[in-house]
PDB file of C-alpha atoms in Angstrom:
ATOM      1  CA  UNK A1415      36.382  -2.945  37.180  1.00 45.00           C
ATOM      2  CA  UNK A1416      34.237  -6.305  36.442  1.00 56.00           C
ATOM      3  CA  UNK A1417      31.148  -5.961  34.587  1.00 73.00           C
ATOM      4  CA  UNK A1418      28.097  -4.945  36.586  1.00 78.00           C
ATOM      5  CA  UNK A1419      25.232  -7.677  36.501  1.00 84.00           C
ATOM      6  CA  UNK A1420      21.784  -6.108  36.776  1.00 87.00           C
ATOM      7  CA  UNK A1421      19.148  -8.685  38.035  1.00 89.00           C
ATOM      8  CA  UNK A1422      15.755  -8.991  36.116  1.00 92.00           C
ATOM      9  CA  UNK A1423      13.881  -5.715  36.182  1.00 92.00           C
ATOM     10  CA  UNK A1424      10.183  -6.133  37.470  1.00 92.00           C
ATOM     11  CA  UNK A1425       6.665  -4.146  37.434  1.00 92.00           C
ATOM     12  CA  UNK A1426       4.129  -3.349  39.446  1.00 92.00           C
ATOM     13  CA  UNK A1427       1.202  -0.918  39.922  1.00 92.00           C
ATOM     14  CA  UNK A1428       1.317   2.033  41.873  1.00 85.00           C
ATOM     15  CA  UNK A1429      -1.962   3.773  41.456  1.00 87.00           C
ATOM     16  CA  UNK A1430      -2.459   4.695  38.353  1.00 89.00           C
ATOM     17  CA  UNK A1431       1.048   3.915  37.341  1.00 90.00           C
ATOM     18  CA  UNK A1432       3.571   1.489  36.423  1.00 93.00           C
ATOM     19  CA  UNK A1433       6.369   1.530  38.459  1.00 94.00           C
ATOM     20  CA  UNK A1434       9.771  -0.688  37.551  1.00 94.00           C
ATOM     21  CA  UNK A1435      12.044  -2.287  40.309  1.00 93.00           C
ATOM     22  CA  UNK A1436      15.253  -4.548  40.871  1.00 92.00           C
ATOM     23  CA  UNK A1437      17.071  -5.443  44.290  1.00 92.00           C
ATOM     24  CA  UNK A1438      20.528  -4.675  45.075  1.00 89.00           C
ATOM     25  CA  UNK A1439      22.755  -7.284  46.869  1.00 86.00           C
ATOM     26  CA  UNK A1440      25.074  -6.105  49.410  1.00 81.00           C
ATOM     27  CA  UNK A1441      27.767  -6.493  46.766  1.00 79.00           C
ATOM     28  CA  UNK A1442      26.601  -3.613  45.167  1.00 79.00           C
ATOM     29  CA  UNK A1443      25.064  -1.677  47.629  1.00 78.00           C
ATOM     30  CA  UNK A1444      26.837   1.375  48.978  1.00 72.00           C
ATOM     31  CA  UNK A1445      24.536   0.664  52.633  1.00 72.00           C
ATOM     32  CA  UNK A1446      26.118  -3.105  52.655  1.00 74.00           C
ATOM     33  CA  UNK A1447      22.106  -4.050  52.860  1.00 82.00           C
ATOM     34  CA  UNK A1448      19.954  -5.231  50.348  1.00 88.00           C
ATOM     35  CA  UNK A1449      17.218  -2.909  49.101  1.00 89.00           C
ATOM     36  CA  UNK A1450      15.384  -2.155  45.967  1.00 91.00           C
ATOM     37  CA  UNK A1451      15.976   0.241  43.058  1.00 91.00           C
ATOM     38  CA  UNK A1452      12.680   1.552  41.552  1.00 92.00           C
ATOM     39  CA  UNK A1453      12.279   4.264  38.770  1.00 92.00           C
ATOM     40  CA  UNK A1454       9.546   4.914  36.173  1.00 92.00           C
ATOM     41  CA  UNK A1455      11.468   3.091  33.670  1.00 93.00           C
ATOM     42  CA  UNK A1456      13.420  -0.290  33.086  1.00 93.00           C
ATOM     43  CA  UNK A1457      16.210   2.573  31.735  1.00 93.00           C
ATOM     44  CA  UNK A1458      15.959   4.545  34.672  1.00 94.00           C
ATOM     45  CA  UNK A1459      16.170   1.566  37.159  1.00 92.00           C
ATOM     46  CA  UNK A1460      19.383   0.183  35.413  1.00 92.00           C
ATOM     47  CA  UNK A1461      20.589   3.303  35.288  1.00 91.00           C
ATOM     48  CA  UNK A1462      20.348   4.295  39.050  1.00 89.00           C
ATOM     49  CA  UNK A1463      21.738   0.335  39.479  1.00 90.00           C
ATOM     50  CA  UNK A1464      24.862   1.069  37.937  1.00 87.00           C
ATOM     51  CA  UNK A1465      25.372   4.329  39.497  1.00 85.00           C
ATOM     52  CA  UNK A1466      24.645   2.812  43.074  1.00 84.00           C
ATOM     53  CA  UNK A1467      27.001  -0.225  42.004  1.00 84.00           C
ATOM     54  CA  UNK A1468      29.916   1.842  40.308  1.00 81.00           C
ATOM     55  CA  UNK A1469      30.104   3.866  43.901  1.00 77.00           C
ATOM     56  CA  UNK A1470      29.745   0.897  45.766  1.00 77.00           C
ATOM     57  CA  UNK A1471      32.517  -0.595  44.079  1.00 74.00           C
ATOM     58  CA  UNK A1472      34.622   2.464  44.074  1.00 70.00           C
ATOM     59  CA  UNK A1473      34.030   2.534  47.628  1.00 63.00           C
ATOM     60  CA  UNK A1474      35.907  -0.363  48.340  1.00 58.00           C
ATOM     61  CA  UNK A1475      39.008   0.844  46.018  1.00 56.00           C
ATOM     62  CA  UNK A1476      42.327  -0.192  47.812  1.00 56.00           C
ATOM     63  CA  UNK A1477      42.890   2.579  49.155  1.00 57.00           C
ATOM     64  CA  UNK A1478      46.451   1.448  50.367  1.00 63.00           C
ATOM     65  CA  UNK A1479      47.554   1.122  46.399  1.00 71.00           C
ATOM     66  CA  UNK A1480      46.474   5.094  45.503  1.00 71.00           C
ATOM     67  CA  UNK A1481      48.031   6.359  49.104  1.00 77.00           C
ATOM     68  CA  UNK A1482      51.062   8.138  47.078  1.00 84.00           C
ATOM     69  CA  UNK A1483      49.115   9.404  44.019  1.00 88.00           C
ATOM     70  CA  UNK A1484      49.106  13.139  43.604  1.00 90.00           C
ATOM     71  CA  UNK A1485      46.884  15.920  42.781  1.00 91.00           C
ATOM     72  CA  UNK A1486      47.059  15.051  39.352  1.00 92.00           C
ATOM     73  CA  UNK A1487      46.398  11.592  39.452  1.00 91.00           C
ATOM     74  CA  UNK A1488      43.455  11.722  41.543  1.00 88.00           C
ATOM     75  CA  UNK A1489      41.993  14.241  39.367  1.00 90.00           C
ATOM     76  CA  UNK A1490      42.268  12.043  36.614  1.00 90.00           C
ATOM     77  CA  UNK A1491      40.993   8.931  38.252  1.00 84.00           C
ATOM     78  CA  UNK A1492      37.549  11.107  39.025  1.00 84.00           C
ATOM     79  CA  UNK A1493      37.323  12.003  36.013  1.00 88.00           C
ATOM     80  CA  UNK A1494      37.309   8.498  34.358  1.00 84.00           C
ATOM     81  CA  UNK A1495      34.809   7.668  37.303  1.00 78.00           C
ATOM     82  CA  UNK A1496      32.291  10.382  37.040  1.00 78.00           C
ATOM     83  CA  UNK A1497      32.151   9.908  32.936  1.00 78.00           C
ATOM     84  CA  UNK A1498      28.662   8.489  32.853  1.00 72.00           C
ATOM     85  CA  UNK A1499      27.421  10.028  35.852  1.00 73.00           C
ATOM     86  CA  UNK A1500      27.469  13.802  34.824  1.00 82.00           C
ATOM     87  CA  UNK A1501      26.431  15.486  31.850  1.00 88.00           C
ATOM     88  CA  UNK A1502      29.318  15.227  28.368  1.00 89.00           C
ATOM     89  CA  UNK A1503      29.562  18.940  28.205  1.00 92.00           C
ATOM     90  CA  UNK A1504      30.192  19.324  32.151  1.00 91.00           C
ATOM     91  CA  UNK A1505      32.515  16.201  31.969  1.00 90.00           C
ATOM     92  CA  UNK A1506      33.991  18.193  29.157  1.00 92.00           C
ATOM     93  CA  UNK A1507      34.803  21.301  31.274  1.00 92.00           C
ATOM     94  CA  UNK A1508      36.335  19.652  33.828  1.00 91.00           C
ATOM     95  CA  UNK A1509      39.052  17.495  31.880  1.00 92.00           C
ATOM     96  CA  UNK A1510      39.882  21.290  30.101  1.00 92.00           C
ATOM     97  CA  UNK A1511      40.030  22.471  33.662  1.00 89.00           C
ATOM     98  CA  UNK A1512      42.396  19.447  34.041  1.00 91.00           C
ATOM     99  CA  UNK A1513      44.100  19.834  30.795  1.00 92.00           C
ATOM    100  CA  UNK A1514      44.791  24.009  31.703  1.00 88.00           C
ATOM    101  CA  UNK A1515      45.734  24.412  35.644  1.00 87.00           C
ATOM    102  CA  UNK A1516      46.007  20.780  37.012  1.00 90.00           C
ATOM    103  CA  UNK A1517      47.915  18.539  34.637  1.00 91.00           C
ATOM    104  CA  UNK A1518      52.080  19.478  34.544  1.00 89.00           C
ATOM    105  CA  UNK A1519      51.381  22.337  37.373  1.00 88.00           C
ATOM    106  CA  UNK A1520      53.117  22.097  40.796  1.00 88.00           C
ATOM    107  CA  UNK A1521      49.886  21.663  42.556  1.00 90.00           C
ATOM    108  CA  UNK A1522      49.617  18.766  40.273  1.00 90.00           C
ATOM    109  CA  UNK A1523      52.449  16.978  41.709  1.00 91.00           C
ATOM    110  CA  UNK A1524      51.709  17.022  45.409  1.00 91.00           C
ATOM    111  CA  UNK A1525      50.465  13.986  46.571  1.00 91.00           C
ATOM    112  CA  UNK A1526      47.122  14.156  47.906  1.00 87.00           C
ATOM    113  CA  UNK A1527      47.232  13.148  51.571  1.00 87.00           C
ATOM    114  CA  UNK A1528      49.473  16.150  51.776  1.00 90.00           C
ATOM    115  CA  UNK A1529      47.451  18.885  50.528  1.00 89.00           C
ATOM    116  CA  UNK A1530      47.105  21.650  53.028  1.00 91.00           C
ATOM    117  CA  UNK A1531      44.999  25.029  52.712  1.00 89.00           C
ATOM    118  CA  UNK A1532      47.922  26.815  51.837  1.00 87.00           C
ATOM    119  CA  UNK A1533      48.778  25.221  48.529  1.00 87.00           C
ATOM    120  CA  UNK A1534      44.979  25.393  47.812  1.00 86.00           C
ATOM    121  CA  UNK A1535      45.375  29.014  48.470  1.00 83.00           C
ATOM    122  CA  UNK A1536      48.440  29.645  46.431  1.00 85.00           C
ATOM    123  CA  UNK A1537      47.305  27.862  43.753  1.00 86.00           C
ATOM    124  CA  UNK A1538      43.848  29.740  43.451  1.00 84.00           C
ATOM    125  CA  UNK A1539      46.295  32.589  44.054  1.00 82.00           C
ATOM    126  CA  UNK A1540      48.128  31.859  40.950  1.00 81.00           C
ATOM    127  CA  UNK A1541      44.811  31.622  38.795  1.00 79.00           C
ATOM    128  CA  UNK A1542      43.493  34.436  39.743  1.00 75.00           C
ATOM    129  CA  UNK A1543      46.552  36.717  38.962  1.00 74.00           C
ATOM    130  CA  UNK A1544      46.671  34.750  35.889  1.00 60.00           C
ATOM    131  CA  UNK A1545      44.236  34.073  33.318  1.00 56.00           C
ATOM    132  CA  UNK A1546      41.199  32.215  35.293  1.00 57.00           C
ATOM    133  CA  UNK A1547      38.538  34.299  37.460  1.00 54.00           C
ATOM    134  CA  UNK A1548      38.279  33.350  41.079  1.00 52.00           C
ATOM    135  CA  UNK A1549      34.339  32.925  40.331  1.00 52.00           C
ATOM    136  CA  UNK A1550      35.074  30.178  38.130  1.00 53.00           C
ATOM    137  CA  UNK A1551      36.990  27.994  40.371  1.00 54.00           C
ATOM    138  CA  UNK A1552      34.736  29.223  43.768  1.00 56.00           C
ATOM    139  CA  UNK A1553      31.881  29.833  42.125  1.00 53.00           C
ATOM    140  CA  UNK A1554      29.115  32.591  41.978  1.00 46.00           C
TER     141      UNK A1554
END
């Protein structure tokens, strides 16, 4: 992925307070239009910049390269994707998730455009007769 450029940052009042914007191109816009990014910080506006950019970018993945990957493979490409986006310890839990049901497992090696209900099914199946709850995969 090239490296995300983040234009200058600037201020302006709002009432009683500061307020901090940038504008997106379309290059990095997941709309395709330009619009502006505003937060209460300079961090929080590059922040919510990269995040709009790194899904914008991800949106126009080649989709034709990854039609073959599998389960496993996909799994592993959102996890290296959502890294900065979601908190350490939940990014944690899901690559043990991986680690324990996904990676090595037959579900893992389906491909993904061929997923049906039933091997969701059967593989919840299988974790639930196993060692996993079914509240922890469906949740509460």
């Amino acid at each position: 992925m090239s490296e995300i450029k983040i234009p200058k940052i600037n201020s302006r009042q709002k009432g009683l307070q500061i307020q901090f914007y940038t504008t997106i191109s379309t290059k990095y816009s997941e709309t395709g239009k330009r619009h502006q990014i505003t937060g209460a910080s300079e961090e929080e506006v590059k922040k919510k910049f990269r995040k709009e950019a790194k899904r914008a970018m991800a949106g126009q993945m080649d989709f034709e390269k990854h039609k073959d990957d599998t389960v496993e493979q996909v799994v592993e490409m959102f996890l290296e994707f959502a890294k900065g986006d979601i908190k350490k310890q939940t990014h944690s839990r899901y690559y043990r998730v991986y680690i324990n049901y996904v990676r090595g497992s037959s579900f893992g090696a389906i491909p993904a455009r061929k997923v049906k209900k039933y091997h969701c099914d059967d593989f919840i199946r299988t974790l639930t007769n196993g060692t996993i709850a079914y509240s922890y995969l469906c949740g509460k």
